[in-house]
Every structure is written in C-alpha cells, then in structure tokens.
Amino acid sequence: MAVALEMEFRGGTLDQYDQVMDRMGLRPGGEAPPEGLLFHWVKRTDEGIQVTDVWETKDAFDAFAQAKIAPITQEVGVPGPPEIRFYDVHNYLAGS
C-alpha cells in the first residue's frame, strides 16, 4: 500500500532544499527519482519548508531517508530532524 508523508523542516530554507536536491542529482534533466518515489513537492511555510511525498511503501521511504535525506540535509545545515507525519493512501494521480 502506498504511503504519503509530510516532512516539516522547521528553520529550513528553499535554498537549502535546492542544495539537497542538487547533491542528490534530483533536478530537471538529472537522475531519475529514487526507486519507490511516486510523487514529490515542496513549499515554504511560515516556520521553514514542508516536503510532501507519496512512496510505494514506507520501507522504501525509510531506506532513502536513512541513506540520503538525513546525511545530506545535515551537510547543508538544515535544522533537523524533521517532523514526519505518515498517511495511508487510498488513491493518487500523478502525471508522467
């Protein structure tokens, strides 16, 4: 079952987010999204940034978070760890 999640990075900035994405190679024309990621978007909030994803499984997210998100966000100085909320997904649509 797919899982949606929201990650709140209080004190994080969109510039830091862009640095993280660049280091992961996840930019337009860059590497393919990580295996298991179905949908991703980010927004600025009054407190920092919020990332919203849909993953095939929570295990796929957890593996990617441990291998990439945690170390790279620390490298670029994003305050953390993020507050994460998970939701079971009944249905989703994503364009190709």
JSON list of C-alpha atoms in Angstrom, two decimals:
[
{"chain": "A", "resi": 1, "resn": "MET", "atom": "CA", "xyz": [0.00, 0.00, 0.00]},
{"chain": "A", "resi": 2, "resn": "ALA", "atom": "CA", "xyz": [1.30, 3.43, -0.92]},
{"chain": "A", "resi": 3, "resn": "VAL", "atom": "CA", "xyz": [2.13, 5.87, 1.86]},
{"chain": "A", "resi": 4, "resn": "ALA", "atom": "CA", "xyz": [2.01, 9.66, 1.85]},
{"chain": "A", "resi": 5, "resn": "LEU", "atom": "CA", "xyz": [4.15, 11.73, 4.15]},
{"chain": "A", "resi": 6, "resn": "GLU", "atom": "CA", "xyz": [4.73, 15.32, 5.14]},
{"chain": "A", "resi": 7, "resn": "MET", "atom": "CA", "xyz": [8.14, 16.37, 6.41]},
{"chain": "A", "resi": 8, "resn": "GLU", "atom": "CA", "xyz": [8.31, 19.67, 8.29]},
{"chain": "A", "resi": 9, "resn": "PHE", "atom": "CA", "xyz": [11.82, 21.13, 8.34]},
{"chain": "A", "resi": 10, "resn": "ARG", "atom": "CA", "xyz": [11.41, 23.99, 10.83]},
{"chain": "A", "resi": 11, "resn": "GLY", "atom": "CA", "xyz": [14.08, 26.60, 10.15]},
{"chain": "A", "resi": 12, "resn": "GLY", "atom": "CA", "xyz": [14.90, 25.08, 6.74]},
{"chain": "A", "resi": 13, "resn": "THR", "atom": "CA", "xyz": [15.02, 27.25, 3.61]},
{"chain": "A", "resi": 14, "resn": "LEU", "atom": "CA", "xyz": [14.22, 26.69, -0.05]},
{"chain": "A", "resi": 15, "resn": "ASP", "atom": "CA", "xyz": [17.88, 27.45, -0.82]},
{"chain": "A", "resi": 16, "resn": "GLN", "atom": "CA", "xyz": [18.93, 24.56, 1.45]},
{"chain": "A", "resi": 17, "resn": "TYR", "atom": "CA", "xyz": [16.30, 22.37, -0.19]},
{"chain": "A", "resi": 18, "resn": "ASP", "atom": "CA", "xyz": [17.75, 23.22, -3.63]},
{"chain": "A", "resi": 19, "resn": "GLN", "atom": "CA", "xyz": [21.24, 22.33, -2.37]},
{"chain": "A", "resi": 20, "resn": "VAL", "atom": "CA", "xyz": [19.98, 18.96, -1.09]},
{"chain": "A", "resi": 21, "resn": "MET", "atom": "CA", "xyz": [18.26, 18.21, -4.40]},
{"chain": "A", "resi": 22, "resn": "ASP", "atom": "CA", "xyz": [21.40, 19.20, -6.35]},
{"chain": "A", "resi": 23, "resn": "ARG", "atom": "CA", "xyz": [23.58, 16.86, -4.22]},
{"chain": "A", "resi": 24, "resn": "MET", "atom": "CA", "xyz": [21.10, 14.04, -4.82]},
{"chain": "A", "resi": 25, "resn": "GLY", "atom": "CA", "xyz": [21.07, 14.75, -8.56]},
{"chain": "A", "resi": 26, "resn": "LEU", "atom": "CA", "xyz": [17.30, 15.23, -8.39]},
{"chain": "A", "resi": 27, "resn": "ARG", "atom": "CA", "xyz": [16.85, 18.22, -10.67]},
{"chain": "A", "resi": 28, "resn": "PRO", "atom": "CA", "xyz": [15.13, 18.60, -14.03]},
{"chain": "A", "resi": 29, "resn": "GLY", "atom": "CA", "xyz": [17.23, 16.67, -16.52]},
{"chain": "A", "resi": 30, "resn": "GLY", "atom": "CA", "xyz": [19.10, 14.91, -13.70]},
{"chain": "A", "resi": 31, "resn": "GLU", "atom": "CA", "xyz": [18.88, 11.39, -12.37]},
{"chain": "A", "resi": 32, "resn": "ALA", "atom": "CA", "xyz": [15.61, 9.51, -12.22]},
{"chain": "A", "resi": 33, "resn": "PRO", "atom": "CA", "xyz": [13.68, 9.82, -8.96]},
{"chain": "A", "resi": 34, "resn": "PRO", "atom": "CA", "xyz": [14.63, 7.30, -6.27]},
{"chain": "A", "resi": 35, "resn": "GLU", "atom": "CA", "xyz": [13.11, 3.86, -6.58]},
{"chain": "A", "resi": 36, "resn": "GLY", "atom": "CA", "xyz": [9.72, 3.81, -4.89]},
{"chain": "A", "resi": 37, "resn": "LEU", "atom": "CA", "xyz": [9.03, 7.56, -5.05]},
{"chain": "A", "resi": 38, "resn": "LEU", "atom": "CA", "xyz": [5.75, 8.25, -6.84]},
{"chain": "A", "resi": 39, "resn": "PHE", "atom": "CA", "xyz": [5.17, 11.96, -6.21]},
{"chain": "A", "resi": 40, "resn": "HIS", "atom": "CA", "xyz": [7.07, 14.87, -4.59]},
{"chain": "A", "resi": 41, "resn": "TRP", "atom": "CA", "xyz": [6.55, 18.58, -3.96]},
{"chain": "A", "resi": 42, "resn": "VAL", "atom": "CA", "xyz": [7.82, 21.24, -1.56]},
{"chain": "A", "resi": 43, "resn": "LYS", "atom": "CA", "xyz": [6.58, 24.57, -0.24]},
{"chain": "A", "resi": 44, "resn": "ARG", "atom": "CA", "xyz": [7.84, 27.34, 2.01]},
{"chain": "A", "resi": 45, "resn": "THR", "atom": "CA", "xyz": [5.92, 27.76, 5.28]},
{"chain": "A", "resi": 46, "resn": "ASP", "atom": "CA", "xyz": [6.00, 30.40, 7.99]},
{"chain": "A", "resi": 47, "resn": "GLU", "atom": "CA", "xyz": [8.24, 28.06, 10.03]},
{"chain": "A", "resi": 48, "resn": "GLY", "atom": "CA", "xyz": [10.53, 26.68, 7.28]},
{"chain": "A", "resi": 49, "resn": "ILE", "atom": "CA", "xyz": [9.76, 24.21, 4.50]},
{"chain": "A", "resi": 50, "resn": "GLN", "atom": "CA", "xyz": [7.35, 21.31, 4.08]},
{"chain": "A", "resi": 51, "resn": "VAL", "atom": "CA", "xyz": [8.01, 18.38, 1.76]},
{"chain": "A", "resi": 52, "resn": "THR", "atom": "CA", "xyz": [5.10, 16.16, 0.68]},
{"chain": "A", "resi": 53, "resn": "ASP", "atom": "CA", "xyz": [5.77, 12.77, -0.93]},
{"chain": "A", "resi": 54, "resn": "VAL", "atom": "CA", "xyz": [3.94, 9.63, -1.96]},
{"chain": "A", "resi": 55, "resn": "TRP", "atom": "CA", "xyz": [6.03, 6.43, -1.84]},
{"chain": "A", "resi": 56, "resn": "GLU", "atom": "CA", "xyz": [5.21, 2.87, -2.90]},
{"chain": "A", "resi": 57, "resn": "THR", "atom": "CA", "xyz": [5.97, 1.71, 0.66]},
{"chain": "A", "resi": 58, "resn": "LYS", "atom": "CA", "xyz": [7.11, 3.16, 3.98]},
{"chain": "A", "resi": 59, "resn": "ASP", "atom": "CA", "xyz": [10.15, 0.85, 3.82]},
{"chain": "A", "resi": 60, "resn": "ALA", "atom": "CA", "xyz": [11.23, 2.43, 0.51]},
{"chain": "A", "resi": 61, "resn": "PHE", "atom": "CA", "xyz": [10.99, 5.89, 2.07]},
{"chain": "A", "resi": 62, "resn": "ASP", "atom": "CA", "xyz": [12.80, 4.82, 5.25]},
{"chain": "A", "resi": 63, "resn": "ALA", "atom": "CA", "xyz": [15.72, 3.38, 3.26]},
{"chain": "A", "resi": 64, "resn": "PHE", "atom": "CA", "xyz": [16.07, 6.53, 1.15]},
{"chain": "A", "resi": 65, "resn": "ALA", "atom": "CA", "xyz": [15.71, 8.81, 4.18]},
{"chain": "A", "resi": 66, "resn": "GLN", "atom": "CA", "xyz": [18.47, 7.00, 6.04]},
{"chain": "A", "resi": 67, "resn": "ALA", "atom": "CA", "xyz": [20.84, 6.80, 3.06]},
{"chain": "A", "resi": 68, "resn": "LYS", "atom": "CA", "xyz": [20.27, 10.25, 1.51]},
{"chain": "A", "resi": 69, "resn": "ILE", "atom": "CA", "xyz": [17.90, 12.66, 3.24]},
{"chain": "A", "resi": 70, "resn": "ALA", "atom": "CA", "xyz": [19.38, 12.56, 6.75]},
{"chain": "A", "resi": 71, "resn": "PRO", "atom": "CA", "xyz": [23.08, 12.88, 5.85]},
{"chain": "A", "resi": 72, "resn": "ILE", "atom": "CA", "xyz": [22.66, 15.44, 3.06]},
{"chain": "A", "resi": 73, "resn": "THR", "atom": "CA", "xyz": [20.29, 17.71, 4.99]},
{"chain": "A", "resi": 74, "resn": "GLN", "atom": "CA", "xyz": [22.85, 17.72, 7.81]},
{"chain": "A", "resi": 75, "resn": "GLU", "atom": "CA", "xyz": [25.67, 18.54, 5.36]},
{"chain": "A", "resi": 76, "resn": "VAL", "atom": "CA", "xyz": [23.88, 21.66, 4.08]},
{"chain": "A", "resi": 77, "resn": "GLY", "atom": "CA", "xyz": [22.86, 22.80, 7.57]},
{"chain": "A", "resi": 78, "resn": "VAL", "atom": "CA", "xyz": [19.12, 22.10, 7.55]},
{"chain": "A", "resi": 79, "resn": "PRO", "atom": "CA", "xyz": [17.94, 22.07, 11.17]},
{"chain": "A", "resi": 80, "resn": "GLY", "atom": "CA", "xyz": [16.60, 18.66, 11.98]},
{"chain": "A", "resi": 81, "resn": "PRO", "atom": "CA", "xyz": [15.47, 16.07, 12.21]},
{"chain": "A", "resi": 82, "resn": "PRO", "atom": "CA", "xyz": [12.19, 16.90, 10.50]},
{"chain": "A", "resi": 83, "resn": "GLU", "atom": "CA", "xyz": [8.79, 16.26, 11.99]},
{"chain": "A", "resi": 84, "resn": "ILE", "atom": "CA", "xyz": [7.25, 13.50, 9.82]},
{"chain": "A", "resi": 85, "resn": "ARG", "atom": "CA", "xyz": [3.59, 12.54, 9.51]},
{"chain": "A", "resi": 86, "resn": "PHE", "atom": "CA", "xyz": [2.56, 9.42, 7.58]},
{"chain": "A", "resi": 87, "resn": "TYR", "atom": "CA", "xyz": [-0.79, 8.69, 5.90]},
{"chain": "A", "resi": 88, "resn": "ASP", "atom": "CA", "xyz": [-2.12, 5.57, 4.18]},
{"chain": "A", "resi": 89, "resn": "VAL", "atom": "CA", "xyz": [-3.00, 6.37, 0.57]},
{"chain": "A", "resi": 90, "resn": "HIS", "atom": "CA", "xyz": [-6.30, 5.20, -0.83]},
{"chain": "A", "resi": 91, "resn": "ASN", "atom": "CA", "xyz": [-5.66, 6.61, -4.31]},
{"chain": "A", "resi": 92, "resn": "TYR", "atom": "CA", "xyz": [-3.33, 9.06, -6.07]},
{"chain": "A", "resi": 93, "resn": "LEU", "atom": "CA", "xyz": [-2.87, 10.52, -9.55]},
{"chain": "A", "resi": 94, "resn": "ALA", "atom": "CA", "xyz": [0.42, 11.74, -11.00]},
{"chain": "A", "resi": 95, "resn": "GLY", "atom": "CA", "xyz": [1.20, 12.89, -14.49]},
{"chain": "A", "resi": 96, "resn": "SER", "atom": "CA", "xyz": [4.07, 11.48, -16.49]}
]
